[in-house]
Short mmCIF file of N, CA and C and ligand atoms in Angstrom, two decimals:
data_model
loop_
_atom_site.label_atom_id
_atom_site.label_comp_id
_atom_site.label_asym_id
_atom_site.label_seq_id
_atom_site.Cartn_x
_atom_site.Cartn_y
_atom_site.Cartn_z
N MET U 5 -15.29 -35.01 23.62
CA MET U 5 -14.70 -33.85 22.81
C MET U 5 -14.61 -34.29 21.37
N GLU U 6 -14.92 -33.42 20.52
CA GLU U 6 -14.80 -33.76 18.99
C GLU U 6 -13.38 -33.88 18.60
N SER U 7 -13.03 -35.03 18.08
CA SER U 7 -11.60 -35.20 17.66
C SER U 7 -11.42 -34.89 16.13
N ARG U 8 -12.48 -34.86 15.44
CA ARG U 8 -12.30 -34.42 14.07
C ARG U 8 -12.06 -32.93 13.89
N ARG U 9 -11.13 -32.52 12.98
CA ARG U 9 -10.99 -31.09 12.98
C ARG U 9 -11.97 -30.56 11.94
N ILE U 10 -12.85 -29.64 12.44
CA ILE U 10 -13.92 -29.07 11.50
C ILE U 10 -13.65 -27.64 11.32
N ALA U 11 -13.66 -27.15 10.10
CA ALA U 11 -13.47 -25.85 9.61
C ALA U 11 -14.68 -25.36 8.95
N VAL U 12 -14.92 -24.02 9.21
CA VAL U 12 -16.12 -23.51 8.49
C VAL U 12 -15.38 -22.39 7.42
N CYS U 13 -16.03 -22.33 6.28
CA CYS U 13 -15.54 -21.51 5.24
C CYS U 13 -16.78 -20.56 4.91
N PRO U 14 -16.78 -19.38 5.59
CA PRO U 14 -17.99 -18.58 5.37
C PRO U 14 -17.84 -17.58 4.30
N GLY U 15 -18.91 -17.18 3.64
CA GLY U 15 -18.87 -16.15 2.68
C GLY U 15 -20.21 -15.86 2.04
N SER U 16 -20.32 -14.82 1.18
CA SER U 16 -21.63 -14.55 0.50
C SER U 16 -21.75 -15.39 -0.67
N PHE U 17 -20.63 -15.83 -1.41
CA PHE U 17 -20.68 -16.51 -2.55
C PHE U 17 -21.71 -16.08 -3.50
N ASP U 18 -21.64 -14.92 -3.87
CA ASP U 18 -22.73 -14.23 -4.69
C ASP U 18 -22.34 -13.74 -6.09
N PRO U 19 -22.03 -14.58 -6.95
CA PRO U 19 -22.03 -16.03 -6.91
C PRO U 19 -20.59 -16.68 -6.60
N VAL U 20 -20.56 -17.93 -6.49
CA VAL U 20 -19.20 -18.73 -6.29
C VAL U 20 -18.33 -18.52 -7.53
N THR U 21 -16.95 -18.16 -7.15
CA THR U 21 -16.08 -17.98 -8.21
C THR U 21 -14.96 -19.15 -8.18
N LEU U 22 -14.15 -19.15 -9.12
CA LEU U 22 -12.85 -19.96 -9.04
C LEU U 22 -12.05 -19.71 -7.79
N GLY U 23 -12.07 -18.39 -7.41
CA GLY U 23 -11.09 -18.14 -6.20
C GLY U 23 -11.85 -18.77 -4.95
N HIS U 24 -13.15 -18.75 -4.90
CA HIS U 24 -13.85 -19.45 -3.78
C HIS U 24 -13.52 -20.99 -3.84
N LEU U 25 -13.73 -21.56 -5.01
CA LEU U 25 -13.47 -23.00 -5.19
C LEU U 25 -12.05 -23.35 -4.81
N ASP U 26 -11.13 -22.62 -5.13
CA ASP U 26 -9.68 -22.86 -4.81
C ASP U 26 -9.56 -22.89 -3.22
N ILE U 27 -10.10 -21.91 -2.53
CA ILE U 27 -10.10 -21.81 -1.19
C ILE U 27 -10.72 -23.11 -0.45
N ILE U 28 -11.90 -23.49 -1.00
CA ILE U 28 -12.57 -24.58 -0.35
C ILE U 28 -11.87 -25.87 -0.59
N ARG U 29 -11.41 -25.99 -1.77
CA ARG U 29 -10.58 -27.18 -2.05
C ARG U 29 -9.39 -27.38 -1.14
N ARG U 30 -8.57 -26.31 -1.01
CA ARG U 30 -7.49 -26.35 -0.13
C ARG U 30 -7.85 -26.48 1.28
N ALA U 31 -8.90 -25.98 1.74
CA ALA U 31 -9.30 -26.16 3.12
C ALA U 31 -9.77 -27.66 3.38
N SER U 32 -10.38 -28.28 2.29
CA SER U 32 -10.85 -29.62 2.48
C SER U 32 -9.61 -30.57 2.48
N ASN U 33 -8.42 -30.15 2.09
CA ASN U 33 -7.21 -30.89 2.09
C ASN U 33 -6.60 -30.78 3.55
N LEU U 34 -7.01 -29.73 4.23
CA LEU U 34 -6.39 -29.38 5.50
C LEU U 34 -7.13 -30.03 6.76
N PHE U 35 -8.44 -30.00 6.47
CA PHE U 35 -9.37 -30.33 7.62
C PHE U 35 -10.19 -31.74 7.38
N ASP U 36 -10.65 -32.26 8.44
CA ASP U 36 -11.43 -33.44 8.28
C ASP U 36 -12.79 -33.25 7.73
N LYS U 37 -13.33 -32.02 8.12
CA LYS U 37 -14.63 -31.63 7.58
C LYS U 37 -14.67 -30.22 7.25
N VAL U 38 -15.18 -29.80 6.16
CA VAL U 38 -15.28 -28.30 5.97
C VAL U 38 -16.86 -27.97 5.68
N ILE U 39 -17.22 -26.97 6.46
CA ILE U 39 -18.70 -26.56 6.19
C ILE U 39 -18.61 -25.22 5.43
N VAL U 40 -19.11 -25.22 4.32
CA VAL U 40 -19.15 -24.05 3.48
C VAL U 40 -20.42 -23.36 3.86
N LEU U 41 -20.33 -22.08 4.41
CA LEU U 41 -21.35 -21.48 5.09
C LEU U 41 -21.76 -20.25 4.25
N ILE U 42 -22.99 -20.43 3.72
CA ILE U 42 -23.44 -19.26 2.71
C ILE U 42 -24.22 -18.35 3.60
N SER U 43 -23.79 -17.02 3.64
CA SER U 43 -24.36 -16.06 4.37
C SER U 43 -25.57 -15.39 3.59
N THR U 44 -26.60 -15.02 4.49
CA THR U 44 -27.58 -14.33 3.81
C THR U 44 -27.17 -12.87 3.47
N ASN U 45 -27.81 -12.40 2.42
CA ASN U 45 -27.33 -11.08 1.88
C ASN U 45 -27.80 -9.87 2.75
N VAL U 46 -26.90 -9.16 3.24
CA VAL U 46 -27.44 -7.95 4.02
C VAL U 46 -27.82 -6.84 3.00
N SER U 47 -26.87 -6.60 2.09
CA SER U 47 -27.16 -5.64 1.03
C SER U 47 -27.46 -6.28 -0.27
N LYS U 48 -28.73 -6.22 -0.78
CA LYS U 48 -29.15 -6.84 -1.97
C LYS U 48 -29.13 -5.89 -3.25
N THR U 49 -28.49 -6.21 -4.23
CA THR U 49 -28.39 -5.40 -5.35
C THR U 49 -29.15 -6.17 -6.50
N LYS U 50 -29.39 -5.44 -7.54
CA LYS U 50 -30.15 -5.98 -8.66
C LYS U 50 -29.62 -7.28 -9.23
N THR U 51 -28.35 -7.40 -9.29
CA THR U 51 -27.60 -8.62 -9.81
C THR U 51 -27.25 -9.64 -8.68
N SER U 52 -27.71 -9.44 -7.46
CA SER U 52 -27.45 -10.44 -6.43
C SER U 52 -28.17 -11.76 -6.74
N PHE U 53 -27.53 -12.76 -6.30
CA PHE U 53 -28.20 -14.10 -6.37
C PHE U 53 -29.00 -14.23 -5.09
N ASP U 54 -30.14 -14.87 -5.12
CA ASP U 54 -30.75 -15.15 -3.72
C ASP U 54 -30.22 -16.41 -3.18
N LEU U 55 -30.60 -16.63 -2.03
CA LEU U 55 -30.11 -17.84 -1.22
C LEU U 55 -30.28 -19.14 -1.92
N PRO U 56 -31.48 -19.40 -2.36
CA PRO U 56 -31.54 -20.77 -3.07
C PRO U 56 -30.73 -20.86 -4.32
N GLU U 57 -30.47 -19.73 -5.01
CA GLU U 57 -29.71 -19.88 -6.24
C GLU U 57 -28.10 -19.96 -5.82
N ARG U 58 -27.71 -19.33 -4.86
CA ARG U 58 -26.29 -19.51 -4.38
C ARG U 58 -26.04 -20.93 -3.78
N LEU U 59 -27.18 -21.41 -3.24
CA LEU U 59 -27.07 -22.86 -2.70
C LEU U 59 -26.96 -23.72 -3.81
N MET U 60 -27.76 -23.60 -4.76
CA MET U 60 -27.77 -24.52 -5.90
C MET U 60 -26.36 -24.48 -6.73
N LEU U 61 -25.95 -23.33 -6.84
CA LEU U 61 -24.63 -23.25 -7.63
C LEU U 61 -23.48 -23.85 -6.79
N MET U 62 -23.61 -23.68 -5.41
CA MET U 62 -22.47 -24.18 -4.53
C MET U 62 -22.61 -25.78 -4.48
N GLU U 63 -23.87 -26.20 -4.48
CA GLU U 63 -23.99 -27.77 -4.62
C GLU U 63 -23.41 -28.31 -5.78
N LYS U 64 -23.50 -27.69 -6.96
CA LYS U 64 -22.89 -28.18 -8.07
C LYS U 64 -21.27 -28.21 -8.00
N VAL U 65 -20.78 -27.02 -7.42
CA VAL U 65 -19.45 -26.91 -7.35
C VAL U 65 -18.54 -27.86 -6.42
N ILE U 66 -19.36 -28.27 -5.32
CA ILE U 66 -18.64 -29.16 -4.38
C ILE U 66 -18.79 -30.68 -4.79
N VAL U 67 -19.41 -31.06 -5.76
CA VAL U 67 -19.63 -32.33 -6.23
C VAL U 67 -18.32 -33.18 -6.12
N GLY U 68 -18.05 -34.18 -5.34
CA GLY U 68 -16.93 -34.90 -5.38
C GLY U 68 -15.97 -34.62 -4.26
N MET U 69 -16.32 -33.62 -3.64
CA MET U 69 -15.57 -33.27 -2.43
C MET U 69 -16.20 -33.91 -1.17
N ASP U 70 -15.82 -35.00 -0.73
CA ASP U 70 -16.50 -35.83 0.22
C ASP U 70 -16.59 -35.37 1.67
N ASN U 71 -15.61 -34.43 2.03
CA ASN U 71 -15.70 -33.97 3.30
C ASN U 71 -16.19 -32.43 3.37
N VAL U 72 -16.83 -32.01 2.39
CA VAL U 72 -17.33 -30.75 2.26
C VAL U 72 -18.80 -30.75 2.38
N VAL U 73 -19.44 -30.03 3.19
CA VAL U 73 -20.96 -29.82 3.26
C VAL U 73 -21.35 -28.40 3.17
N ILE U 74 -22.54 -28.11 2.79
CA ILE U 74 -22.97 -26.72 2.86
C ILE U 74 -24.05 -26.43 3.85
N ASP U 75 -23.96 -25.19 4.45
CA ASP U 75 -25.08 -24.74 5.37
C ASP U 75 -25.26 -23.29 5.11
N ILE U 76 -26.37 -22.88 5.71
CA ILE U 76 -26.76 -21.47 5.62
C ILE U 76 -26.46 -20.78 6.98
N LEU U 77 -25.86 -19.58 6.83
CA LEU U 77 -25.53 -18.76 8.01
C LEU U 77 -26.53 -17.54 8.10
N ASP U 78 -27.39 -17.76 9.19
CA ASP U 78 -28.44 -16.73 9.36
C ASP U 78 -28.23 -16.25 10.81
N GLY U 79 -27.18 -15.49 11.10
CA GLY U 79 -26.91 -15.14 12.47
C GLY U 79 -25.41 -14.88 12.64
N LEU U 80 -24.94 -14.89 13.80
CA LEU U 80 -23.56 -14.77 14.06
C LEU U 80 -22.71 -15.85 13.71
N LEU U 81 -21.52 -15.59 12.95
CA LEU U 81 -20.62 -16.59 12.57
C LEU U 81 -20.04 -17.36 13.91
N ALA U 82 -19.65 -16.53 14.87
CA ALA U 82 -19.07 -17.09 16.11
C ALA U 82 -20.00 -18.14 16.73
N GLU U 83 -21.35 -17.82 16.65
CA GLU U 83 -22.32 -18.72 17.30
C GLU U 83 -22.38 -19.98 16.56
N TYR U 84 -22.43 -19.83 15.19
CA TYR U 84 -22.49 -21.10 14.34
C TYR U 84 -21.27 -21.99 14.59
N VAL U 85 -20.08 -21.38 14.65
CA VAL U 85 -18.84 -22.07 14.77
C VAL U 85 -18.93 -22.81 16.09
N ARG U 86 -19.36 -22.15 17.17
CA ARG U 86 -19.47 -22.78 18.48
C ARG U 86 -20.47 -24.03 18.46
N ASN U 87 -21.63 -23.79 17.87
CA ASN U 87 -22.65 -24.89 17.84
C ASN U 87 -22.27 -26.04 17.00
N ALA U 88 -21.51 -25.74 15.95
CA ALA U 88 -21.04 -26.78 15.00
C ALA U 88 -19.87 -27.47 15.49
N LYS U 89 -19.36 -27.08 16.69
CA LYS U 89 -18.15 -27.81 17.24
C LYS U 89 -16.79 -27.57 16.34
N ALA U 90 -16.90 -26.54 15.49
CA ALA U 90 -15.78 -26.24 14.68
C ALA U 90 -14.72 -25.52 15.48
N THR U 91 -13.47 -25.56 14.98
CA THR U 91 -12.41 -24.90 15.77
C THR U 91 -11.69 -23.79 14.77
N VAL U 92 -11.96 -23.82 13.57
CA VAL U 92 -11.31 -22.98 12.62
C VAL U 92 -12.18 -22.19 11.65
N ILE U 93 -12.02 -20.97 11.39
CA ILE U 93 -12.76 -20.30 10.27
C ILE U 93 -11.69 -20.05 9.23
N VAL U 94 -11.95 -20.50 8.09
CA VAL U 94 -11.00 -20.29 6.83
C VAL U 94 -11.53 -19.19 6.00
N LYS U 95 -10.62 -18.26 5.68
CA LYS U 95 -11.00 -17.16 4.68
C LYS U 95 -9.81 -17.08 3.74
N GLY U 96 -10.21 -16.64 2.48
CA GLY U 96 -9.24 -16.44 1.51
C GLY U 96 -8.78 -15.02 1.61
N LEU U 97 -7.51 -14.72 1.29
CA LEU U 97 -7.00 -13.31 1.40
C LEU U 97 -6.36 -13.05 -0.01
N ARG U 98 -6.94 -11.97 -0.47
CA ARG U 98 -6.39 -11.52 -1.87
C ARG U 98 -5.46 -10.48 -1.79
N ALA U 99 -5.83 -9.31 -2.23
CA ALA U 99 -4.86 -8.12 -2.15
C ALA U 99 -4.83 -7.57 -0.72
N VAL U 100 -3.93 -6.56 -0.61
CA VAL U 100 -3.72 -5.82 0.73
C VAL U 100 -5.14 -5.26 1.13
N SER U 101 -5.93 -4.92 0.13
CA SER U 101 -7.20 -4.20 0.36
C SER U 101 -8.15 -5.08 1.20
N ASP U 102 -7.98 -6.44 1.08
CA ASP U 102 -8.83 -7.28 1.92
C ASP U 102 -8.55 -7.19 3.43
N PHE U 103 -7.26 -6.88 3.72
CA PHE U 103 -6.71 -7.10 5.04
C PHE U 103 -7.33 -6.43 6.17
N GLU U 104 -7.64 -5.21 6.05
CA GLU U 104 -8.19 -4.43 7.21
C GLU U 104 -9.52 -5.10 7.53
N TYR U 105 -10.46 -5.24 6.56
CA TYR U 105 -11.68 -5.78 6.71
C TYR U 105 -11.71 -7.19 7.37
N GLU U 106 -10.81 -7.98 6.94
CA GLU U 106 -10.68 -9.52 7.33
C GLU U 106 -10.10 -9.42 8.74
N PHE U 107 -9.16 -8.50 8.99
CA PHE U 107 -8.52 -8.41 10.33
C PHE U 107 -9.62 -8.04 11.32
N GLN U 108 -10.36 -7.07 10.92
CA GLN U 108 -11.51 -6.64 11.86
C GLN U 108 -12.51 -7.79 12.26
N MET U 109 -12.86 -8.55 11.22
CA MET U 109 -13.81 -9.57 11.39
C MET U 109 -13.14 -10.75 12.22
N ALA U 110 -11.85 -11.06 11.93
CA ALA U 110 -11.27 -12.05 12.74
C ALA U 110 -11.18 -11.71 14.29
N LEU U 111 -10.83 -10.45 14.43
CA LEU U 111 -10.75 -9.92 15.93
C LEU U 111 -12.12 -10.05 16.59
N ALA U 112 -13.12 -9.56 15.79
CA ALA U 112 -14.45 -9.56 16.32
C ALA U 112 -14.89 -11.04 16.71
N ASN U 113 -14.64 -11.90 15.65
CA ASN U 113 -15.02 -13.37 16.08
C ASN U 113 -14.13 -13.95 17.16
N LYS U 114 -12.95 -13.60 17.22
CA LYS U 114 -12.12 -14.10 18.34
C LYS U 114 -12.66 -13.68 19.69
N LYS U 115 -13.12 -12.46 19.80
CA LYS U 115 -13.74 -11.89 21.04
C LYS U 115 -14.98 -12.60 21.39
N LEU U 116 -15.90 -12.92 20.33
CA LEU U 116 -17.04 -13.55 20.41
C LEU U 116 -16.99 -15.07 20.80
N TYR U 117 -15.96 -15.71 20.19
CA TYR U 117 -15.78 -17.14 20.50
C TYR U 117 -14.29 -17.47 20.53
N PRO U 118 -13.56 -17.23 21.62
CA PRO U 118 -12.07 -17.35 21.58
C PRO U 118 -11.56 -18.56 21.31
N ALA U 119 -12.36 -19.75 21.42
CA ALA U 119 -11.89 -21.06 21.13
C ALA U 119 -11.59 -21.21 19.61
N ALA U 120 -12.10 -20.46 18.75
CA ALA U 120 -11.92 -20.57 17.40
C ALA U 120 -10.75 -19.73 16.82
N GLU U 121 -10.10 -20.22 15.79
CA GLU U 121 -9.02 -19.45 15.21
C GLU U 121 -9.47 -19.14 13.85
N THR U 122 -9.11 -17.99 13.30
CA THR U 122 -9.42 -17.57 11.83
C THR U 122 -8.02 -17.84 11.28
N ILE U 123 -8.08 -18.61 10.06
CA ILE U 123 -6.79 -18.63 9.33
C ILE U 123 -7.14 -18.22 7.83
N PHE U 124 -6.08 -17.66 7.26
CA PHE U 124 -6.17 -17.03 6.00
C PHE U 124 -5.33 -17.84 4.99
N LEU U 125 -6.02 -18.29 3.86
CA LEU U 125 -5.18 -18.91 2.79
C LEU U 125 -5.06 -17.81 1.78
N THR U 126 -3.78 -17.69 1.42
CA THR U 126 -3.58 -16.57 0.32
C THR U 126 -4.05 -17.07 -1.02
N THR U 127 -4.70 -16.25 -1.80
CA THR U 127 -5.10 -16.67 -3.03
C THR U 127 -3.99 -16.85 -3.98
N THR U 128 -4.49 -17.64 -5.10
CA THR U 128 -3.34 -17.80 -6.15
C THR U 128 -3.19 -16.55 -6.93
N SER U 129 -2.13 -16.39 -7.52
CA SER U 129 -1.93 -15.13 -8.36
C SER U 129 -2.97 -14.86 -9.36
N GLU U 130 -3.44 -15.97 -9.96
CA GLU U 130 -4.50 -15.76 -10.99
C GLU U 130 -5.80 -15.26 -10.49
N ASN U 131 -6.04 -15.58 -9.20
CA ASN U 131 -7.30 -15.14 -8.58
C ASN U 131 -7.21 -13.89 -7.76
N MET U 132 -6.04 -13.22 -7.88
CA MET U 132 -5.73 -12.11 -6.98
C MET U 132 -6.81 -11.05 -7.08
N PHE U 133 -7.27 -10.67 -8.28
CA PHE U 133 -8.26 -9.69 -8.38
C PHE U 133 -9.59 -10.01 -8.82
N LEU U 134 -9.83 -11.33 -8.53
CA LEU U 134 -11.17 -11.88 -8.90
C LEU U 134 -12.21 -11.79 -7.69
N SER U 135 -13.36 -11.36 -8.09
CA SER U 135 -14.35 -11.26 -6.98
C SER U 135 -15.70 -11.62 -7.69
N SER U 136 -16.78 -11.78 -6.82
CA SER U 136 -18.09 -12.00 -7.36
C SER U 136 -18.50 -10.75 -8.14
N SER U 137 -18.28 -9.69 -7.61
CA SER U 137 -18.74 -8.40 -8.21
C SER U 137 -18.22 -8.20 -9.66
N VAL U 138 -16.86 -8.62 -9.81
CA VAL U 138 -16.27 -8.49 -11.14
C VAL U 138 -16.99 -9.50 -12.06
N VAL U 139 -17.31 -10.71 -11.61
CA VAL U 139 -17.99 -11.74 -12.35
C VAL U 139 -19.38 -11.14 -12.76
N LYS U 140 -20.01 -10.57 -11.87
CA LYS U 140 -21.43 -10.06 -12.22
C LYS U 140 -21.34 -8.94 -13.21
N ASN U 141 -20.40 -8.08 -13.04
CA ASN U 141 -20.16 -6.90 -13.91
C ASN U 141 -19.89 -7.35 -15.26
N ILE U 142 -19.00 -8.31 -15.36
CA ILE U 142 -18.70 -8.82 -16.82
C ILE U 142 -19.82 -9.50 -17.37
N ALA U 143 -20.56 -10.45 -16.64
CA ALA U 143 -21.76 -11.07 -17.08
C ALA U 143 -22.82 -10.18 -17.60
N TYR U 144 -22.98 -9.06 -16.79
CA TYR U 144 -24.02 -8.15 -17.06
C TYR U 144 -23.88 -7.58 -18.42
N PHE U 145 -22.67 -7.32 -18.84
CA PHE U 145 -22.40 -6.56 -20.12
C PHE U 145 -22.15 -7.68 -21.16
N GLY U 146 -22.47 -8.93 -20.87
CA GLY U 146 -22.29 -9.99 -21.93
C GLY U 146 -20.82 -10.53 -22.19
N GLY U 147 -19.98 -10.16 -21.29
CA GLY U 147 -18.54 -10.67 -21.38
C GLY U 147 -18.38 -12.13 -21.04
N ASP U 148 -17.26 -12.67 -21.32
CA ASP U 148 -16.91 -14.04 -21.16
C ASP U 148 -16.45 -14.26 -19.61
N ILE U 149 -17.31 -15.01 -18.87
CA ILE U 149 -16.94 -15.17 -17.45
C ILE U 149 -16.29 -16.52 -17.35
N SER U 150 -16.18 -17.27 -18.43
CA SER U 150 -15.63 -18.67 -18.16
C SER U 150 -14.21 -18.67 -17.54
N PRO U 151 -13.33 -17.72 -17.65
CA PRO U 151 -12.01 -17.73 -16.92
C PRO U 151 -12.21 -17.60 -15.36
N PHE U 152 -13.33 -17.23 -14.97
CA PHE U 152 -13.51 -16.73 -13.52
C PHE U 152 -14.38 -17.70 -12.68
N VAL U 153 -15.18 -18.47 -13.27
CA VAL U 153 -16.23 -19.22 -12.54
C VAL U 153 -16.08 -20.75 -12.82
N PRO U 154 -16.43 -21.59 -11.94
CA PRO U 154 -16.26 -23.11 -12.25
C PRO U 154 -17.12 -23.39 -13.42
N GLU U 155 -16.62 -24.31 -14.30
CA GLU U 155 -17.19 -24.50 -15.62
C GLU U 155 -18.75 -25.02 -15.30
N CYS U 156 -18.91 -25.86 -14.25
CA CYS U 156 -20.25 -26.49 -14.04
C CYS U 156 -21.34 -25.43 -13.73
N VAL U 157 -20.97 -24.21 -13.40
CA VAL U 157 -22.04 -23.19 -13.02
C VAL U 157 -21.88 -21.95 -13.99
N CYS U 158 -21.03 -22.08 -14.89
CA CYS U 158 -20.85 -20.85 -15.80
C CYS U 158 -22.13 -20.54 -16.61
N GLU U 159 -22.73 -21.43 -17.19
CA GLU U 159 -23.95 -21.17 -17.91
C GLU U 159 -25.02 -20.68 -16.96
N ASP U 160 -25.25 -21.28 -15.85
CA ASP U 160 -26.32 -20.77 -14.83
C ASP U 160 -26.03 -19.29 -14.54
N ILE U 161 -24.83 -19.03 -14.33
CA ILE U 161 -24.59 -17.53 -13.93
C ILE U 161 -24.92 -16.69 -15.18
N LYS U 162 -24.45 -17.12 -16.20
CA LYS U 162 -24.75 -16.28 -17.47
C LYS U 162 -26.17 -15.95 -17.66
N GLN U 163 -26.95 -17.07 -17.65
CA GLN U 163 -28.40 -17.04 -17.84
C GLN U 163 -29.03 -16.21 -16.79
N ARG U 164 -28.62 -16.28 -15.51
CA ARG U 164 -29.25 -15.59 -14.56
C ARG U 164 -29.00 -14.07 -14.64
N ILE U 165 -27.76 -13.72 -14.91
CA ILE U 165 -27.44 -12.28 -15.14
C ILE U 165 -28.21 -11.66 -16.44
N HIS U 166 -28.25 -12.49 -17.34
CA HIS U 166 -28.85 -12.07 -18.60
C HIS U 166 -30.37 -11.83 -18.30
N ARG U 167 -30.96 -12.78 -17.56
CA ARG U 167 -32.37 -12.53 -17.21
C ARG U 167 -32.49 -11.14 -16.45
N THR U 168 -31.63 -11.00 -15.53
CA THR U 168 -31.75 -9.62 -14.72
C THR U 168 -31.76 -8.60 -15.55
N GLU U 169 -30.91 -8.58 -16.66
CA GLU U 169 -30.78 -7.51 -17.61
C GLU U 169 -32.16 -7.25 -18.26
N GLU U 170 -32.66 -8.42 -18.69
CA GLU U 170 -34.00 -8.28 -19.48
C GLU U 170 -35.05 -7.72 -18.70
N ILE U 171 -35.08 -7.95 -17.28
CA ILE U 171 -36.36 -7.44 -16.57
C ILE U 171 -35.97 -6.13 -15.88
N SER U 172 -34.79 -5.57 -16.12
CA SER U 172 -34.36 -4.35 -15.38
C SER U 172 -34.90 -3.09 -16.23
O1 PNS Q 26 -18.06 -13.07 1.37
P1 PNS Q 26 -17.80 -12.09 2.44
O2 PNS Q 26 -18.54 -10.80 2.29
O3 PNS Q 26 -16.42 -11.94 2.88
O4 PNS Q 26 -18.49 -12.81 3.86
C1 PNS Q 26 -18.71 -12.04 4.89
C2 PNS Q 26 -19.19 -12.97 6.12
C3 PNS Q 26 -20.41 -13.66 5.72
C4 PNS Q 26 -18.17 -13.94 6.46
C5 PNS Q 26 -19.53 -12.01 7.27
O5 PNS Q 26 -20.24 -10.97 6.82
C6 PNS Q 26 -20.20 -12.70 8.49
O6 PNS Q 26 -19.43 -13.48 9.18
N1 PNS Q 26 -21.41 -12.45 8.67
C7 PNS Q 26 -22.22 -13.09 9.74
C8 PNS Q 26 -22.51 -11.95 10.89
C9 PNS Q 26 -21.37 -11.97 11.87
O7 PNS Q 26 -20.93 -12.92 12.51
N2 PNS Q 26 -20.82 -10.73 12.07
C10 PNS Q 26 -19.75 -10.50 13.06
C11 PNS Q 26 -18.39 -10.60 12.49
S1 PNS Q 26 -17.86 -9.20 11.87
#
């Protein structure tokens, strides 16, 4: 039996924000190993980042976090958790508006794989209303996204959204 405590941190990360980074960092302090699981995009919009882009951004962001690895989720989360021998799904919880959606997913995952627990880390107050959509919206209109995304990927995100605007 696996004695190390393995957690997965699933999400779209489209793109990664300071809110995500905060949750990943705190999860890495709680568990022996954290797998950041980047989910394939079900609904793609003009400003969505594709999988290789989201992977590249996340690789930069987790530099120095020795117990954090990245993987791609292309299927059911519960199945991934089972196969990875993880026992915990970590999600960030922001405002009350997140609750119903997250509760539903946690219950579905519990039914699909009862051995795993979903735990929620409450966001910091600064990140309470931060989301990838907000970042994309600000970047699209040329606003300053530096308060919202990790510094090491700020320029990448700006360039990418700018490029989208040019070809749209
Ligand atoms: O960043 P998000 O949108 O909160 O991430 C959602 C994610 C990727 C965690 C969720 O869509 C997911 O688990 N997708 C995998 C498919 C799955 O397992 N669905 C059943 C649970 S509802």
